[in-house]
mmCIF file of C-alpha atoms and ligand atoms in Angstrom:
data_model
loop_
_atom_site.group_PDB
_atom_site.id
_atom_site.type_symbol
_atom_site.label_atom_id
_atom_site.label_comp_id
_atom_site.label_asym_id
_atom_site.label_seq_id
_atom_site.Cartn_x
_atom_site.Cartn_y
_atom_site.Cartn_z
ATOM 1 C CA MET F 1 0.000 0.000 0.000
ATOM 2 C CA PRO F 2 1.850 3.154 -1.129
ATOM 3 C CA ILE F 3 1.848 6.162 1.215
ATOM 4 C CA PRO F 4 2.362 9.732 -0.034
ATOM 5 C CA VAL F 5 5.577 11.567 0.763
ATOM 6 C CA ASP F 6 6.325 15.278 0.886
ATOM 7 C CA GLU F 7 9.391 17.365 1.649
ATOM 8 C CA GLN F 8 9.445 15.944 5.215
ATOM 9 C CA GLY F 9 9.308 12.354 4.031
ATOM 10 C CA ILE F 10 6.546 9.784 4.456
ATOM 11 C CA ASP F 11 3.172 11.153 5.600
ATOM 12 C CA VAL F 12 2.892 9.316 8.909
ATOM 13 C CA ASP F 13 -0.705 10.363 9.531
ATOM 14 C CA GLN F 14 -1.773 8.784 6.266
ATOM 15 C CA LEU F 15 0.228 5.685 7.108
ATOM 16 C CA ILE F 16 -1.515 5.353 10.468
ATOM 17 C CA ALA F 17 -4.905 5.925 8.856
ATOM 18 C CA THR F 18 -4.454 2.807 6.701
ATOM 19 C CA GLY F 19 -4.528 0.566 9.774
ATOM 20 C CA ALA F 20 -1.216 -0.976 8.692
ATOM 21 C CA GLU F 21 0.803 -2.873 11.277
ATOM 22 C CA GLY F 22 4.157 -2.135 9.734
ATOM 23 C CA ALA F 23 5.925 -0.099 7.099
ATOM 24 C CA LEU F 24 8.869 -0.257 4.718
ATOM 25 C CA ILE F 25 10.573 3.128 4.698
ATOM 26 C CA THR F 26 13.739 4.808 3.415
ATOM 27 C CA PRO F 27 14.175 7.604 5.994
ATOM 28 C CA SER F 28 17.747 8.666 5.186
ATOM 29 C CA HIS F 29 17.117 9.095 1.482
ATOM 30 C CA GLN F 30 13.542 8.841 0.356
ATOM 31 C CA PHE F 31 13.325 6.507 -2.618
ATOM 32 C CA PRO F 32 12.832 7.605 -5.353
ATOM 33 C CA ILE F 33 12.401 11.373 -4.892
ATOM 34 C CA GLY F 34 15.171 12.142 -2.374
ATOM 35 C CA GLY F 35 14.751 13.970 0.923
ATOM 36 C CA VAL F 36 15.228 12.966 4.533
ATOM 37 C CA LEU F 37 12.532 12.009 7.039
ATOM 38 C CA SER F 38 12.144 14.982 9.412
ATOM 39 C CA ALA F 39 12.822 14.705 13.139
ATOM 40 C CA GLY F 40 9.140 15.264 13.950
ATOM 41 C CA ARG F 41 7.979 12.504 11.613
ATOM 42 C CA ARG F 42 10.613 10.151 13.031
ATOM 43 C CA GLN F 43 9.255 10.685 16.531
ATOM 44 C CA ARG F 44 5.692 10.156 15.354
ATOM 45 C CA LEU F 45 6.617 6.998 13.459
ATOM 46 C CA VAL F 46 8.393 5.590 16.498
ATOM 47 C CA ARG F 47 5.447 6.379 18.795
ATOM 48 C CA TRP F 48 3.054 4.681 16.365
ATOM 49 C CA ILE F 49 5.137 1.528 15.951
ATOM 50 C CA GLU F 50 5.770 1.206 19.677
ATOM 51 C CA GLN F 51 2.091 1.630 20.498
ATOM 52 C CA HIS F 52 0.915 -1.359 18.540
ATOM 53 C CA ASP F 53 3.996 -3.597 18.604
ATOM 54 C CA GLY F 54 4.435 -3.616 14.860
ATOM 55 C CA TYR F 55 7.675 -3.407 12.895
ATOM 56 C CA VAL F 56 9.244 -0.860 10.616
ATOM 57 C CA LEU F 57 11.678 -2.101 7.992
ATOM 58 C CA GLU F 58 14.262 0.656 7.558
ATOM 59 C CA ASP F 59 15.877 0.322 4.147
ATOM 60 C CA ASP F 60 19.000 2.415 4.739
ATOM 61 C CA TYR F 61 20.375 1.860 1.268
ATOM 62 C CA ASP F 62 21.977 5.258 0.733
ATOM 63 C CA ALA F 63 22.788 6.995 4.009
ATOM 64 C CA GLU F 64 26.560 7.075 4.039
ATOM 65 C CA PHE F 65 27.200 9.770 1.467
ATOM 66 C CA ARG F 66 25.620 13.166 2.021
ATOM 67 C CA TYR F 67 25.688 15.694 -0.766
ATOM 68 C CA ASP F 68 23.701 18.595 0.627
ATOM 69 C CA GLN F 69 23.341 18.160 4.393
ATOM 70 C CA ALA F 70 24.983 16.562 7.408
ATOM 71 C CA SER F 71 24.420 12.848 8.086
ATOM 72 C CA VAL F 72 21.325 11.744 9.950
ATOM 73 C CA GLY F 73 21.175 8.849 12.391
ATOM 74 C CA ALA F 74 19.287 5.668 11.649
ATOM 75 C CA LEU F 75 15.708 5.333 12.855
ATOM 76 C CA GLN F 76 16.805 1.999 14.303
ATOM 77 C CA GLY F 77 18.707 3.916 16.986
ATOM 78 C CA LEU F 78 15.416 5.330 18.276
ATOM 79 C CA ALA F 79 13.511 2.044 18.483
ATOM 80 C CA ALA F 80 15.831 -0.951 18.337
ATOM 81 C CA ASP F 81 13.051 -3.349 19.404
ATOM 82 C CA ARG F 82 10.679 -2.341 16.648
ATOM 83 C CA VAL F 83 12.904 -1.508 13.678
ATOM 84 C CA ILE F 84 14.451 -4.011 11.294
ATOM 85 C CA TYR F 85 17.429 -2.226 9.770
ATOM 86 C CA ALA F 86 18.799 -3.114 6.331
ATOM 87 C CA GLY F 87 22.118 -1.780 5.056
ATOM 88 C CA THR F 88 24.133 -2.473 1.929
ATOM 89 C CA ALA F 89 27.664 -2.150 0.575
ATOM 90 C CA SER F 90 26.268 -1.357 -2.865
ATOM 91 C CA LYS F 91 26.701 2.410 -2.639
ATOM 92 C CA THR F 92 29.803 2.600 -0.454
ATOM 93 C CA LEU F 93 31.891 -0.096 -2.148
ATOM 94 C CA ALA F 94 30.304 -1.721 -5.189
ATOM 95 C CA PRO F 95 26.901 -3.159 -6.121
ATOM 96 C CA ALA F 96 28.601 -6.196 -7.649
ATOM 97 C CA LEU F 97 29.693 -7.332 -4.170
ATOM 98 C CA ARG F 98 26.092 -8.347 -3.358
ATOM 99 C CA ILE F 99 26.611 -7.792 0.354
ATOM 100 C CA GLY F 100 24.051 -6.293 2.695
ATOM 101 C CA TRP F 101 23.185 -6.697 6.362
ATOM 102 C CA LEU F 102 20.275 -6.689 8.723
ATOM 103 C CA VAL F 103 20.104 -5.488 12.307
ATOM 104 C CA VAL F 104 17.013 -7.086 13.792
ATOM 105 C CA PRO F 105 15.215 -6.758 17.119
ATOM 106 C CA PRO F 106 16.368 -9.452 19.581
ATOM 107 C CA GLU F 107 13.104 -11.391 19.385
ATOM 108 C CA LEU F 108 13.502 -11.748 15.610
ATOM 109 C CA VAL F 109 17.079 -12.999 15.547
ATOM 110 C CA ARG F 110 16.196 -16.707 15.781
ATOM 111 C CA PRO F 111 13.291 -16.712 13.307
ATOM 112 C CA MET F 112 15.260 -14.568 10.863
ATOM 113 C CA ASP F 113 18.282 -16.831 11.131
ATOM 114 C CA ALA F 114 16.118 -19.895 10.536
ATOM 115 C CA GLU F 115 14.554 -18.262 7.497
ATOM 116 C CA LEU F 116 17.897 -17.215 6.013
ATOM 117 C CA ARG F 117 19.277 -20.733 6.380
ATOM 118 C CA ARG F 118 16.581 -21.969 4.019
ATOM 119 C CA TRP F 119 17.967 -19.778 1.240
ATOM 120 C CA LYS F 120 20.267 -21.569 -1.139
ATOM 121 C CA GLU F 121 22.053 -18.430 -2.310
ATOM 122 C CA GLY F 122 23.937 -16.628 0.424
ATOM 123 C CA SER F 123 26.328 -13.718 0.152
ATOM 124 C CA PRO F 124 29.828 -14.446 -1.201
ATOM 125 C CA ARG F 125 32.078 -15.690 1.608
ATOM 126 C CA ILE F 126 35.436 -14.302 0.521
ATOM 127 C CA GLU F 127 34.003 -10.825 -0.033
ATOM 128 C CA GLN F 128 32.303 -10.992 3.367
ATOM 129 C CA ASP F 129 35.626 -11.809 4.996
ATOM 130 C CA ALA F 130 37.261 -8.893 3.166
ATOM 131 C CA LEU F 131 34.492 -6.534 4.353
ATOM 132 C CA ALA F 132 34.873 -7.832 7.917
ATOM 133 C CA HIS F 133 38.576 -7.003 7.694
ATOM 134 C CA LEU F 134 37.803 -3.474 6.472
ATOM 135 C CA LEU F 135 35.387 -2.984 9.377
ATOM 136 C CA GLN F 136 37.672 -4.412 12.031
ATOM 137 C CA THR F 137 40.692 -2.363 10.995
ATOM 138 C CA GLY F 138 38.749 0.890 10.646
ATOM 139 C CA ALA F 139 39.551 1.038 6.928
ATOM 140 C CA TYR F 140 35.860 1.120 6.013
ATOM 141 C CA ASP F 141 35.261 4.180 8.201
ATOM 142 C CA ARG F 142 38.335 5.894 6.778
ATOM 143 C CA HIS F 143 37.084 5.143 3.277
ATOM 144 C CA LEU F 144 33.705 6.732 4.049
ATOM 145 C CA ARG F 145 35.274 9.836 5.552
ATOM 146 C CA LYS F 146 37.622 10.295 2.598
ATOM 147 C CA MET F 147 34.856 10.224 0.003
ATOM 148 C CA PRO F 148 34.395 13.753 -1.372
ATOM 149 C CA ALA F 149 30.609 13.547 -1.185
ATOM 150 C CA ASN F 150 30.654 13.621 2.611
ATOM 151 C CA LEU F 151 30.206 16.881 4.453
ATOM 152 C CA PRO F 152 32.227 17.239 7.687
HETATM 153 C C1 LIG V 201 15.359 1.514 -2.487
HETATM 154 C C2 LIG V 201 16.623 0.714 -2.529
HETATM 155 N N1 LIG V 201 16.848 -0.179 -1.554
HETATM 156 C C3 LIG V 201 17.984 -0.913 -1.540
HETATM 157 C C4 LIG V 201 18.948 -0.754 -2.523
HETATM 158 C C5 LIG V 201 20.202 -1.566 -2.424
HETATM 159 O O1 LIG V 201 20.042 -2.757 -3.094
HETATM 160 P P1 LIG V 201 21.248 -3.787 -3.185
HETATM 161 O O2 LIG V 201 21.885 -3.865 -1.839
HETATM 162 O O3 LIG V 201 20.580 -5.066 -3.579
HETATM 163 O O4 LIG V 201 22.192 -3.281 -4.237
HETATM 164 C C6 LIG V 201 18.745 0.139 -3.559
HETATM 165 C C7 LIG V 201 19.775 0.299 -4.600
HETATM 166 O O5 LIG V 201 19.876 1.305 -5.233
HETATM 167 C C8 LIG V 201 17.558 0.891 -3.571
HETATM 168 O O6 LIG V 201 17.318 1.786 -4.534
#
């Protein structure tokens, strides 16, 4: 069920009015028209999702590089029990890597793990190990900071 967006991002009142129990959103970079979910809408979205124990899937596919404003935090940081966070290396490294990640609420870790194990195609192992190395050594963070698109 599509929900309208404006310059502040998704229209949370219209979302709530649908009676939905969850939502897929792109708060850091509204897909496909751009824009960032405003602080007020973030608060409202979090209140709504916490009130009825639903889930928001935060597709954070393009948050690392900011062209016109400072970085914004993930919605997941405001409601870790109710937000399923999805990230990807497609924009920061290369889409051909086919590596992404999920940060899920504690109660979903087991069911999500069981579901993922049923998939025959996983992510490439060697590339995952290389990404883990970049993360552990701080090289990934340095790479992000060096990219010219990022504002201080
Ligand atoms: C809305 C949206 N979500 C997620 C992604 C990332 O997809 P993937 O990690 O499969 O490259 C993209 C890629 O541009 C996208 O446009």
